[in-house]
XYZ file of C-alpha atoms in Angstrom:
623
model
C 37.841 33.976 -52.547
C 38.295 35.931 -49.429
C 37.472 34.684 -45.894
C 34.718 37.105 -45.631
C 33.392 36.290 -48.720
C 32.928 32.745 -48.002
C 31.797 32.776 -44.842
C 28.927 35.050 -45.870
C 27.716 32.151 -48.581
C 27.889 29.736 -45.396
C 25.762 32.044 -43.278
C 21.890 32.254 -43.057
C 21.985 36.338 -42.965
C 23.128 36.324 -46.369
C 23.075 32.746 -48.257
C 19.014 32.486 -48.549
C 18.953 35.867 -49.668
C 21.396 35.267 -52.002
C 19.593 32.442 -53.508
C 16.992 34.565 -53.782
C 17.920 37.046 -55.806
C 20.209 34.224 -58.118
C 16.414 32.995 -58.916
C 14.412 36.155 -59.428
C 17.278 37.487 -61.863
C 17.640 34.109 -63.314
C 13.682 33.536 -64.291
C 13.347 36.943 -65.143
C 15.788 36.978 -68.237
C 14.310 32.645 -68.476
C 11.178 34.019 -68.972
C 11.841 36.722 -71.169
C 14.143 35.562 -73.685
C 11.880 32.423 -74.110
C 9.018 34.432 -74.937
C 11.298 36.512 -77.111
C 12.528 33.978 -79.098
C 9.459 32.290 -79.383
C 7.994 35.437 -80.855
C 10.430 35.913 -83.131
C 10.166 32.112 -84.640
C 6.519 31.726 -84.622
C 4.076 31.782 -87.309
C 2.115 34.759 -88.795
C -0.960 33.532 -87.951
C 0.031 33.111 -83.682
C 0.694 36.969 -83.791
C -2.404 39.501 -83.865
C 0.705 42.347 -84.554
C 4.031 42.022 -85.814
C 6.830 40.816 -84.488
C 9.196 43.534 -84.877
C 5.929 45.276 -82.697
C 5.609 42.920 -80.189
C 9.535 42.990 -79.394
C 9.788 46.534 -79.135
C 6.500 46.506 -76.795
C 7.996 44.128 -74.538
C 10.789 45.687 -73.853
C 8.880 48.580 -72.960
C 6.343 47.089 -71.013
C 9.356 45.373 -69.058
C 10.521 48.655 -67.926
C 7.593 50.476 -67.640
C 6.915 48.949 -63.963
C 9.792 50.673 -62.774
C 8.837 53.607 -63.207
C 5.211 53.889 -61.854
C 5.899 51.265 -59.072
C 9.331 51.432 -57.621
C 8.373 54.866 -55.613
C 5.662 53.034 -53.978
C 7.967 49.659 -53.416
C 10.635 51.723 -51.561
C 7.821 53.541 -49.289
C 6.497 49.694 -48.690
C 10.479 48.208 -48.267
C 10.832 50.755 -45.618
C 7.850 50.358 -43.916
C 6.850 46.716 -43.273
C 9.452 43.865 -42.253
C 11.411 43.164 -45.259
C 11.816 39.408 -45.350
C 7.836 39.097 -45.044
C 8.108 41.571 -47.789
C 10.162 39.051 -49.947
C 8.453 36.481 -49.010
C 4.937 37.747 -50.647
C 6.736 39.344 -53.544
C 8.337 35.709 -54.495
C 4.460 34.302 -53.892
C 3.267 36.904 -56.470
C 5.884 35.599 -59.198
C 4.635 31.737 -58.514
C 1.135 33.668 -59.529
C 2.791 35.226 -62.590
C 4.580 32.242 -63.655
C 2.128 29.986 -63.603
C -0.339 32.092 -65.826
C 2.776 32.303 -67.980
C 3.215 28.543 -68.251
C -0.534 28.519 -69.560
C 0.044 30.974 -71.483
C 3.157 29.131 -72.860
C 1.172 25.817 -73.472
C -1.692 28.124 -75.205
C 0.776 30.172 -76.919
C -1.376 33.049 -75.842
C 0.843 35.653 -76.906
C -0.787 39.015 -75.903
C -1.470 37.335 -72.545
C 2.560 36.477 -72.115
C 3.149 40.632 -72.979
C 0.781 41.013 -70.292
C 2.439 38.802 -67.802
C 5.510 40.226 -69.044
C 4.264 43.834 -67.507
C 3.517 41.960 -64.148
C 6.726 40.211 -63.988
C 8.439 43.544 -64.275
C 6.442 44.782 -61.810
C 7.573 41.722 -59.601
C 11.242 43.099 -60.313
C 10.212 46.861 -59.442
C 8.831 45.632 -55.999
C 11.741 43.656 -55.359
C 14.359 45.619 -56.602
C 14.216 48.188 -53.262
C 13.833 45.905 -50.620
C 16.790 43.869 -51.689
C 19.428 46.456 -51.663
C 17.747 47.921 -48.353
C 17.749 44.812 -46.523
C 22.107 43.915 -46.856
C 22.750 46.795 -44.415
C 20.230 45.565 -41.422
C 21.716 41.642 -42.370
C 25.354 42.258 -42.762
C 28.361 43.691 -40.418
C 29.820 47.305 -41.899
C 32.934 45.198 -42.310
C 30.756 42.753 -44.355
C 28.431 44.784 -46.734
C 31.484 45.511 -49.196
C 31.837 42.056 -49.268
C 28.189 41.529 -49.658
C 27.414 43.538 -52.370
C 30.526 42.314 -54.589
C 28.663 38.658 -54.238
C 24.809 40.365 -55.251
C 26.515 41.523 -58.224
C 28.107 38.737 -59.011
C 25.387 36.694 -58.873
C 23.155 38.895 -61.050
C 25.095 38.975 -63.877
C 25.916 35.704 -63.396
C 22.340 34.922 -63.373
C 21.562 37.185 -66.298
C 23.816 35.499 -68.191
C 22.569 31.393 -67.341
C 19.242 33.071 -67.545
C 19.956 33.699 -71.454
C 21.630 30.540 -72.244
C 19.248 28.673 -70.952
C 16.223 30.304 -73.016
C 18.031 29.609 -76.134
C 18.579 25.953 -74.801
C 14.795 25.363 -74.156
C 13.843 27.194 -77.144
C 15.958 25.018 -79.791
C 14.395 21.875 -78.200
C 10.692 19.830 -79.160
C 8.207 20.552 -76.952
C 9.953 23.843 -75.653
C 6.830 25.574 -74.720
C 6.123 22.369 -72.433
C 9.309 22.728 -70.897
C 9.326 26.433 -70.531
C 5.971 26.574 -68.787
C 7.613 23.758 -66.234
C 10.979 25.339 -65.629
C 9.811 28.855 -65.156
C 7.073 27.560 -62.290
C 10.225 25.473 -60.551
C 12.687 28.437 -60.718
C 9.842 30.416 -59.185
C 8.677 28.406 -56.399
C 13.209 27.210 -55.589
C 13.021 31.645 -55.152
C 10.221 31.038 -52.914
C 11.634 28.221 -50.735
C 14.545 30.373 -50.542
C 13.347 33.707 -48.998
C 11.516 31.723 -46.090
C 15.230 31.461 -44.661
C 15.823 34.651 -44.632
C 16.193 36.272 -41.366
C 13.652 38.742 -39.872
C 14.187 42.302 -40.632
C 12.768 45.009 -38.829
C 10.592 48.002 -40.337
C 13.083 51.008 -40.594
C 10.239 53.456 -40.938
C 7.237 51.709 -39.457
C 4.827 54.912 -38.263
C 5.487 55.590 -42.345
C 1.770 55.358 -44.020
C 1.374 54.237 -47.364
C -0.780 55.529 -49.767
C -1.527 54.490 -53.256
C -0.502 57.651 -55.353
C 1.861 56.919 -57.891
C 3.011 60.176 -59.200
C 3.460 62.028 -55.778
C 5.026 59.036 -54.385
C 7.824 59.359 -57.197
C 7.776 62.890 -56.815
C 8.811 62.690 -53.215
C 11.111 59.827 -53.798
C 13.146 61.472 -56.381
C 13.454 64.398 -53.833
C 14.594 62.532 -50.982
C 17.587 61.331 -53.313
C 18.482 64.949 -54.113
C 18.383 65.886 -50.721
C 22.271 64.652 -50.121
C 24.169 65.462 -53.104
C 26.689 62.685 -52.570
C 23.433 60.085 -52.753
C 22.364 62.098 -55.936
C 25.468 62.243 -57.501
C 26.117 58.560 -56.951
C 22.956 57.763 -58.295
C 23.464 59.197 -61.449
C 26.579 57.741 -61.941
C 25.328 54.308 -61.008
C 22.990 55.149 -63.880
C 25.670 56.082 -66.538
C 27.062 52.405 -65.850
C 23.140 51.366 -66.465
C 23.444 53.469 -69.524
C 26.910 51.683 -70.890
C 25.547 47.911 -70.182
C 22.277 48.330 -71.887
C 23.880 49.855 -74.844
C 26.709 46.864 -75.276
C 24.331 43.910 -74.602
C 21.618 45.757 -76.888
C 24.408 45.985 -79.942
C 26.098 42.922 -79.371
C 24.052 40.158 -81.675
C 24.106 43.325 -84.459
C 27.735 43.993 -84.085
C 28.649 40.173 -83.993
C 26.555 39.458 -87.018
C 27.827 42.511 -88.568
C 31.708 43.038 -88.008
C 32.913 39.650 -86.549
C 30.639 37.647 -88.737
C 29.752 34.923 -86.002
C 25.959 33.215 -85.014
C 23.773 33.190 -82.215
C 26.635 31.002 -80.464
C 29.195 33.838 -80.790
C 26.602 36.744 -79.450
C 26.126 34.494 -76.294
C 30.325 33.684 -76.108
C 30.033 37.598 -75.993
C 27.557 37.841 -73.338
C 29.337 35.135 -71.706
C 32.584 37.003 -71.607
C 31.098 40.371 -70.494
C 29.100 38.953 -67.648
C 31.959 36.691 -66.044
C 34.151 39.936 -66.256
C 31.769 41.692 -64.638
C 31.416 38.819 -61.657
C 35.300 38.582 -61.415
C 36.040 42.564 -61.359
C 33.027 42.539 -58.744
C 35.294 40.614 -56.253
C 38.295 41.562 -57.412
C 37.311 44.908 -55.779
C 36.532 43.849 -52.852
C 39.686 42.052 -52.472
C 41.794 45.534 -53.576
C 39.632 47.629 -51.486
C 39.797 45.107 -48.335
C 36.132 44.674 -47.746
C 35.521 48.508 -47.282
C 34.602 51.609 -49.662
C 37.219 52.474 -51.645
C 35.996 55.282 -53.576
C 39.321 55.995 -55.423
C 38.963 52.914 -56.890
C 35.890 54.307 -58.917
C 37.466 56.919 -61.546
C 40.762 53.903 -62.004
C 37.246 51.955 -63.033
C 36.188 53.891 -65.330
C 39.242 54.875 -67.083
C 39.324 51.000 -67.486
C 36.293 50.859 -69.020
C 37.252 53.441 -71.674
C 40.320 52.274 -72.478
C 38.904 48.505 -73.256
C 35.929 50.242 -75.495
C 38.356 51.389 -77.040
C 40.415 48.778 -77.308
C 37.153 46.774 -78.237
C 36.948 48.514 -81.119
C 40.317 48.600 -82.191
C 40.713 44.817 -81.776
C 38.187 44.543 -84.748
C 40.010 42.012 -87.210
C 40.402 43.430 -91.068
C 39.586 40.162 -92.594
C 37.325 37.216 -90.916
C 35.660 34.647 -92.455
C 32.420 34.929 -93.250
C 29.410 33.277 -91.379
C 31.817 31.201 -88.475
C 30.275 28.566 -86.125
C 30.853 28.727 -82.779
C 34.157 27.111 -82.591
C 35.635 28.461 -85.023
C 35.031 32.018 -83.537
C 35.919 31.175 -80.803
C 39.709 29.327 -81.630
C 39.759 32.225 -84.310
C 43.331 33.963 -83.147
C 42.751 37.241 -84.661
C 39.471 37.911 -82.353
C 41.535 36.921 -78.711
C 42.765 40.386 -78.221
C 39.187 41.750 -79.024
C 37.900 38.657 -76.420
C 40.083 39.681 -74.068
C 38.969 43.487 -74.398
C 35.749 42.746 -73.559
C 36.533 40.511 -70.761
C 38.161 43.110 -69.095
C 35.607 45.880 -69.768
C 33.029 43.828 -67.495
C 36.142 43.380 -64.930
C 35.896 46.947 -64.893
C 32.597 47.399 -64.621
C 32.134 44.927 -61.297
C 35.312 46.863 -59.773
C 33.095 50.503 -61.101
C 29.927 49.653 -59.611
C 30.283 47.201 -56.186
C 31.747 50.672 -54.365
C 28.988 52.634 -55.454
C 26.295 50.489 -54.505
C 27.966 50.252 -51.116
C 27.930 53.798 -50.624
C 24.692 54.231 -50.910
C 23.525 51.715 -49.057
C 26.125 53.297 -46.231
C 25.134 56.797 -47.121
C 21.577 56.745 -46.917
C 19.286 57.233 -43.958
C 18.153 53.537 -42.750
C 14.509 54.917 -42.784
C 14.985 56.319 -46.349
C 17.043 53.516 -47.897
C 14.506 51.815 -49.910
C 13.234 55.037 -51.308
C 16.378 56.056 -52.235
C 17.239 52.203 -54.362
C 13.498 53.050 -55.825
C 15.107 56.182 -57.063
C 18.134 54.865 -57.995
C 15.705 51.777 -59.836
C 13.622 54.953 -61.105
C 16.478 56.726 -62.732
C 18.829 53.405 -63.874
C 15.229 53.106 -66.289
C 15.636 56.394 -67.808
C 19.184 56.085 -68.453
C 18.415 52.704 -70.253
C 15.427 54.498 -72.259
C 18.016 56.893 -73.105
C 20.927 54.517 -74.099
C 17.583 53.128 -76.731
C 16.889 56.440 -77.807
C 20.700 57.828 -78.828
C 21.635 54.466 -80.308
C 18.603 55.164 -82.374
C 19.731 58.617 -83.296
C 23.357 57.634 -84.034
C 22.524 54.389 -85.537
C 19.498 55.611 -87.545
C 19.352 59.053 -88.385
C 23.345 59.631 -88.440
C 24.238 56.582 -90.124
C 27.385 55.497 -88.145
C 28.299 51.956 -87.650
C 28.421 49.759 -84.363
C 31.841 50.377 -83.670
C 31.685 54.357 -84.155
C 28.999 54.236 -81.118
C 30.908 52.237 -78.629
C 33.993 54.775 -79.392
C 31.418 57.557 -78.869
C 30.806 55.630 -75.871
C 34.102 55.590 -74.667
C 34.566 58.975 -75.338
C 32.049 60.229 -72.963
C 32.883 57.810 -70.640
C 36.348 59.279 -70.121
C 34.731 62.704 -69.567
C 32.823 61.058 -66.854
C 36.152 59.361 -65.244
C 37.890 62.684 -65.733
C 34.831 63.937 -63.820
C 34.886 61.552 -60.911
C 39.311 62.016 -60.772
C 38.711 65.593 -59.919
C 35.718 65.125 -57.574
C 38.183 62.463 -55.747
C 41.928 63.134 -56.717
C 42.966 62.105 -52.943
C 41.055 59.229 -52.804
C 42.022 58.107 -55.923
C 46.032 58.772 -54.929
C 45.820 57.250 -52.064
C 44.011 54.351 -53.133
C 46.860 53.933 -56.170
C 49.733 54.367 -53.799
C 48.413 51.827 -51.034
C 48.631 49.314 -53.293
C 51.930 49.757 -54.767
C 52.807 49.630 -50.702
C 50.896 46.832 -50.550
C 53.171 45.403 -53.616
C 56.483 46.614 -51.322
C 55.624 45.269 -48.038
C 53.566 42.385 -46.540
C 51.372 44.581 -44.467
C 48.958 42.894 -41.269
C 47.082 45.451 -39.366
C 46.172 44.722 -35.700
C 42.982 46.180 -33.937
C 41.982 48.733 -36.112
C 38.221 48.346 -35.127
C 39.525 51.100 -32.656
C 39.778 53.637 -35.243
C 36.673 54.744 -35.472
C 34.205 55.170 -37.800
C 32.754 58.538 -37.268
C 33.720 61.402 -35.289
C 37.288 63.230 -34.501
C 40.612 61.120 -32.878
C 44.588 62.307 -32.726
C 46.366 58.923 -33.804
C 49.763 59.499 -32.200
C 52.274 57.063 -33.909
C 55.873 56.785 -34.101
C 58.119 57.911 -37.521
C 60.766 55.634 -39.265
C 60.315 56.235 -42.429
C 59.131 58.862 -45.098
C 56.325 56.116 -46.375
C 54.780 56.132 -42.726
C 51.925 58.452 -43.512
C 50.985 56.728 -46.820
C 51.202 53.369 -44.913
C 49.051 55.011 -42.398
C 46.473 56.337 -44.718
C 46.049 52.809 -46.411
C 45.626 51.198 -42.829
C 42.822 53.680 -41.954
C 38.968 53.337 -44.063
C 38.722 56.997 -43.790
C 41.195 60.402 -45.006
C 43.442 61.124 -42.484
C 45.138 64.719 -41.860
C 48.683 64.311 -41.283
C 50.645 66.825 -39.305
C 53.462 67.526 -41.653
C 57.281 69.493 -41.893
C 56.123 72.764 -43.695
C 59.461 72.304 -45.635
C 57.667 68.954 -47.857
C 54.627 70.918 -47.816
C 56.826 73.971 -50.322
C 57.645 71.536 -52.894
C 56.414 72.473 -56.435
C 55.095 69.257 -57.541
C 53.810 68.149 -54.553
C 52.360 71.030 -53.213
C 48.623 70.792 -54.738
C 48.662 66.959 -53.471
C 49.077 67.907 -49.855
C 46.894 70.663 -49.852
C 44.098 69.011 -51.182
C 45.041 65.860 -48.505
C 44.421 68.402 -45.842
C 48.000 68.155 -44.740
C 48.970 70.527 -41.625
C 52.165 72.192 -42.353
C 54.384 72.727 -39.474
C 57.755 74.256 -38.603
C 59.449 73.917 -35.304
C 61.744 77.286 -36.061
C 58.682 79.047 -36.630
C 55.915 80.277 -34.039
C 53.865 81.772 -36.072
C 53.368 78.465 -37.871
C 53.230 76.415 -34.978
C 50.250 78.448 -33.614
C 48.423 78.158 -37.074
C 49.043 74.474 -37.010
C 47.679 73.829 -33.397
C 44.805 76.059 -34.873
C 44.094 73.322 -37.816
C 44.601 70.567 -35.439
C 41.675 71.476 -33.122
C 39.329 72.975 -35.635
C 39.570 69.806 -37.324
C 39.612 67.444 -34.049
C 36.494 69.626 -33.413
C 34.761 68.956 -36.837
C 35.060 65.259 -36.499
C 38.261 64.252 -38.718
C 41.082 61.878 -37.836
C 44.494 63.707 -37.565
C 47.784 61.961 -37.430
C 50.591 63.653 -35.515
C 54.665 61.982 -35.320
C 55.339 63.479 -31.802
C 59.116 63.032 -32.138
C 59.487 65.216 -35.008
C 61.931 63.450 -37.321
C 62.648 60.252 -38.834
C 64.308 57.648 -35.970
C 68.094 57.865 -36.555
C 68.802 54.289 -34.759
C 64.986 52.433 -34.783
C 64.045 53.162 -31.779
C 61.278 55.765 -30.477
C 62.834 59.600 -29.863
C 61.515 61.628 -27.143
C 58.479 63.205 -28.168
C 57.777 67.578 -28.543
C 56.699 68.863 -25.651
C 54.178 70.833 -28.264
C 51.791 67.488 -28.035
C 51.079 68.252 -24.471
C 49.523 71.645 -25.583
C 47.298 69.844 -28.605
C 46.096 67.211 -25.960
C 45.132 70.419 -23.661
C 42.991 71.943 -26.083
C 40.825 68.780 -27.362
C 38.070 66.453 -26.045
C 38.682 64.304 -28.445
C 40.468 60.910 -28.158
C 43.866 59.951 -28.348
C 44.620 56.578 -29.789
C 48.066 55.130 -29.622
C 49.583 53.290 -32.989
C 52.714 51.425 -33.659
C 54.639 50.489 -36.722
C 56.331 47.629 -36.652
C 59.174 46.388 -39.094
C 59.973 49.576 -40.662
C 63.415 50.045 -39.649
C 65.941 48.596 -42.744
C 63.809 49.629 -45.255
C 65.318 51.958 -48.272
C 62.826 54.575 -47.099
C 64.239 54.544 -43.184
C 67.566 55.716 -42.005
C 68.799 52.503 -41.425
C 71.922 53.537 -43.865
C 72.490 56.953 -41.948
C 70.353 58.884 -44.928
C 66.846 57.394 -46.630
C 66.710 56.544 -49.713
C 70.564 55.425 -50.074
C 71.667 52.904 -52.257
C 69.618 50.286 -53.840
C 66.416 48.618 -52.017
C 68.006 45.701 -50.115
C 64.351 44.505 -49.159
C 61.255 43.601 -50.910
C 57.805 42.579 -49.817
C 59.107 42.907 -46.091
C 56.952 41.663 -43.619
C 55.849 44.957 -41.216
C 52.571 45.351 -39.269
C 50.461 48.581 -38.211
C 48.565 48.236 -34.774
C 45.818 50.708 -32.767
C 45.584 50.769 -29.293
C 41.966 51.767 -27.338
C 41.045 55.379 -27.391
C 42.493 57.062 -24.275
C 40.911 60.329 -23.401
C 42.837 63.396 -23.483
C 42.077 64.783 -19.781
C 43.776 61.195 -18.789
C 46.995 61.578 -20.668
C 49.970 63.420 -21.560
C 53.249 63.305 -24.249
C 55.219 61.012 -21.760
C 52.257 58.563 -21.069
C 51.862 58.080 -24.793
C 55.188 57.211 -25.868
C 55.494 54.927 -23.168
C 51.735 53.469 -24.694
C 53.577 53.678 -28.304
C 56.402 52.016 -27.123
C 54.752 49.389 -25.419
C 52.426 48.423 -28.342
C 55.485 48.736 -30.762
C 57.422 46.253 -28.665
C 60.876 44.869 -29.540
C 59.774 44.735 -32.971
C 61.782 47.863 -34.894
């Protein structure tokens, strides 16, 4: 676990909030699995409608609440102080759950569907003001971090939530015990969220008004008003999509074509939600506690190519009817196991990035409107993912394992989709950690990057990997200033051009003044452009004089300068330590080097000679 990540769970901006949301996730799926099973094991004459009926209606009335309230929860979330917010919406499940525990003891059943409605309505209320309150709680630096825990413990929490149920429900007494432990979990939620912090009203001039249907109407168009926060939303959806249609198949398809009990479905379960929690922070750990949106599409490939190796890892003979542990030791199904372990990893590493961005991406006085929409459209998609397993179940007649390849299917579309919306993310992303494989790499003072707005980094040039050692360094795409000769090459050509690389040829005028052209119209619209200054790879390690061409770019900008040094370089097979790069075999591996920033100088202050004497200084003795 990662420093950040554990001094977050030691901190009061994010532990009682964490709690919180452990509990409401964990009662939620207590509550509703108890009533589920009891429902399905009770006598004809407790039931004034079927069974079958009364499971499919509570699964509807579960969702329903999210989509007639979460429009008016995100208008509410961003309008009143959020951890009074909680605070009331963790007093209105005590309410619930203790009309549930009467209703347990009573075995009231049509009251419990009712409650059920209100508890999803709880969840629907919630649901926006938790995402919207991690960015006013956490650092930038942290809310990568934070998010990869939240998801964590929600699945996590889904997943005890389950087990337990089917612990109290197998025991005498269970509705006793039910009605008890769903009131505790409850009020331990409760005690929780009055430790979490104050957080101010975003939008507090915002008036509320109780009208449903406009309300969504409006929040749905907020959300499309930034196509990046709509297009994230509906892929956030697509993984909503995907995890209700596994968990929804899995006691059929374990029953069916691995031939195990209600112990194997939840060793399933169990598997799918601890991949989830481990791919969760795995990514932030790979993307170093920031958005790494290349890491999406990898994501989803991964998730296609373990549904379809879930599939394919179905055994041709199993015994019939196996207990638990003999599923479980049962050889043949390890690869199949181990499939679906690493579909969830997938999933955490797919979804933690996404969840980020839009908390990032949104305005603060819109976020919680824009989770309700998110909350309002992750419902359809799981209405959806009921309605075509219904179709391709039911009226086409395929089997369990034809769907999740179906699944699969259309889930590599989508990561073919996201690879060409994000190709240069997605390189970059792949190639900074095969350098991160190569070299041990410590950064120094990047906080002066920063985070919005233009900058020339001026650094100095061993070797042909500085640029992608660079762009790994920096959170956001940086525009290199680059020989036009690499620029020409066939295969790399369409790389570079969609990296935004600046081709440039000292022999040639004409391209020089096209170059200083993209450098300032690009300073000017708020990107980060990397120039070498000395124009060539060091020959001996140390810093060349630098083109007298950066005193003309410095001229023309307002923009600032900021200084960077790599250190450690030199000897590598990529330098010309040997006389040529690339020489040879690689004498060196995982080589300590280290990339440092300087503070922004302005350009009016500065000139070429100045800077490589401020390069050279942060560089140091260290070539």
């Amino acid at each position: 676990m990662s420093n950040t990540t554990s001094s977050l769970l030691s901190s009061r901006r994010f532990l009682p909030y964490f709690i919180t949301q452990f509990f409401g996730a964990f009662n939620d799926n207590v509550f509703k699995n108890i009533l589920l099973l009891f429902v399905a094991f009770s006598s004809a004459d407790q039931l004034a409608i079927s069974s079958t009926l009364f499971i499919n209606l509570a699964a509807g009335l579960f969702i329903l609440p999210f989509f007639l309230f979460s429009a008016s929860s995100g208008v509410l979330a961003d309008q009143l102080e959020k951890s009074g917010l909680i605070r009331k919406i963790k007093l209105l499940e005590i309410v619930i759950m203790s009309l549930a525990a009467i209703g347990f003891i009573t075995h009231s059943y049509l009251m419990l569907l009712l409650l059920l409605f209100l508890m999803g309505t709880q969840s629907a209320l919630f649901g926006p003001v938790k995402y919207a309150l991690l960015p006013q709680q956490l650092k930038p630096d942290e809310l990568m971090s934070g998010n990869a825990l939240v998801e964590t413990g929600t699945f996590l929490a889904i997943l005890l939530g389950t087990l337990l149920a089917g612990v109290i429900a197998s025991i005498p007494s269970a509705e006793y015990i039910a009605a008890g432990a769903i009131l505790v979990f409850a009020l331990c939620g409760y005690l929780a969220s009055r430790y979490i912090p104050h957080a101010p009203a975003t939008a507090p001039s915002q008036r509320f008004h109780w009208r449903p249907v406009s309300q969504t109407r409006q929040t749905l168009r907020i959300a499309k008003q930034d196509p990046v926060i709509y297009r994230t939303i509906l892929i956030i959806s697509w993984f909503w999509f995907m995890g209700a249609t596994y968990l929804t198949q899995f006691p059929n398809f374990t029953r069916d074509f691995l031939y195990g009990n209600e112990g194997a479905v939840s060793w399933l379960l169990t598997l799918f939600s601890v991949g989830i929690a481990l791919g969760s922070l795995l990514c932030d750990r790979l993307s170093r506690h920031r958005v790494e949106l290349g890491l999406v599409p990898l994501a989803c490939l991964g998730i296609s190519f373990c549904g379809y190796g879930l599939v394919n890892s179905i055994p041709d003979a199993l015994p019939q009817a196996m207990g638990f542990t003999a599923f479980v030791t049962n050889t043949e199904l390890w690869p199949l196991f181990f499939s679906l372990l690493c579909l969830g990893g997938f999933g955490g590493m797919f979804i933690v990035p996404l969840y980020t961005l839009l908390q990032q991406r949104a305005h603060p006085e819109q976020r919680a409107q824009v989770i309700a929409a998110l909350n309002i459209y992750n419902a359809l998609f799981m209405v959806i993912s009921a309605i075509v397993a219904i179709i391709v179940l039911s009226l086409l007649q395929w089997s369990i394992p034809d769907l999740f390849l179906l699944l699969a299917l259309i889930n590599l579309g989508v990561a073919v989709y996201l690879l060409y919306q994000r190709p240069i993310e997605t390189l970059r992303f792949v190639l900074a950690c095969l350098a991160r494989l190569c070299y041990r790499t410590h950064y120094r003072n990047l906080h002066h990057l920063p985070s919005q707005g233009g900058a020339l980094l001026i650094c100095n040039h061993v070797s042909y990997l500085d640029a992608l050692i660079l762009s790994a360094a920096s959170p956001r795409l940086i525009r290199f200033v680059m020989e036009a000769d690499y620029t020409t090459l066939p295969l790399i050509r369409p790389v570079l051009n969609r990296a935004g690389v600046i081709p440039i040829c000292a022999s040639h005028a004409k391209t020089i003044r096209k170059a200083f052209v993209q450098i300032e119209r690009a300073l000017q619209q708020g990107e980060l452009v990397c120039i070498f200054p000395e124009g060539r790879l060091t020959p001996d390690g140390e810093i060349g004089p630098f083109l007298r061409g950066l005193d003309r770019i410095i001229q023309h900008t307002s923009a600032p300068v900021i200084p960077m040094a790599l250190k450690g370089m030199w000897g590598s097979y990529f330098s010309r330590y040997r006389g040529r790069a690339c020489r040879g075999l690689p004498q060196r591996f995982r080589a300590k080097i280290e990339v440092e920033a300087a503070p922004p100088i302005m350009a009016a202050d500065t000139d070429s000679t100045q800077l490589r004497q401020h390069v050279a200084e942060l560089r140091g003795s260290w070539r």
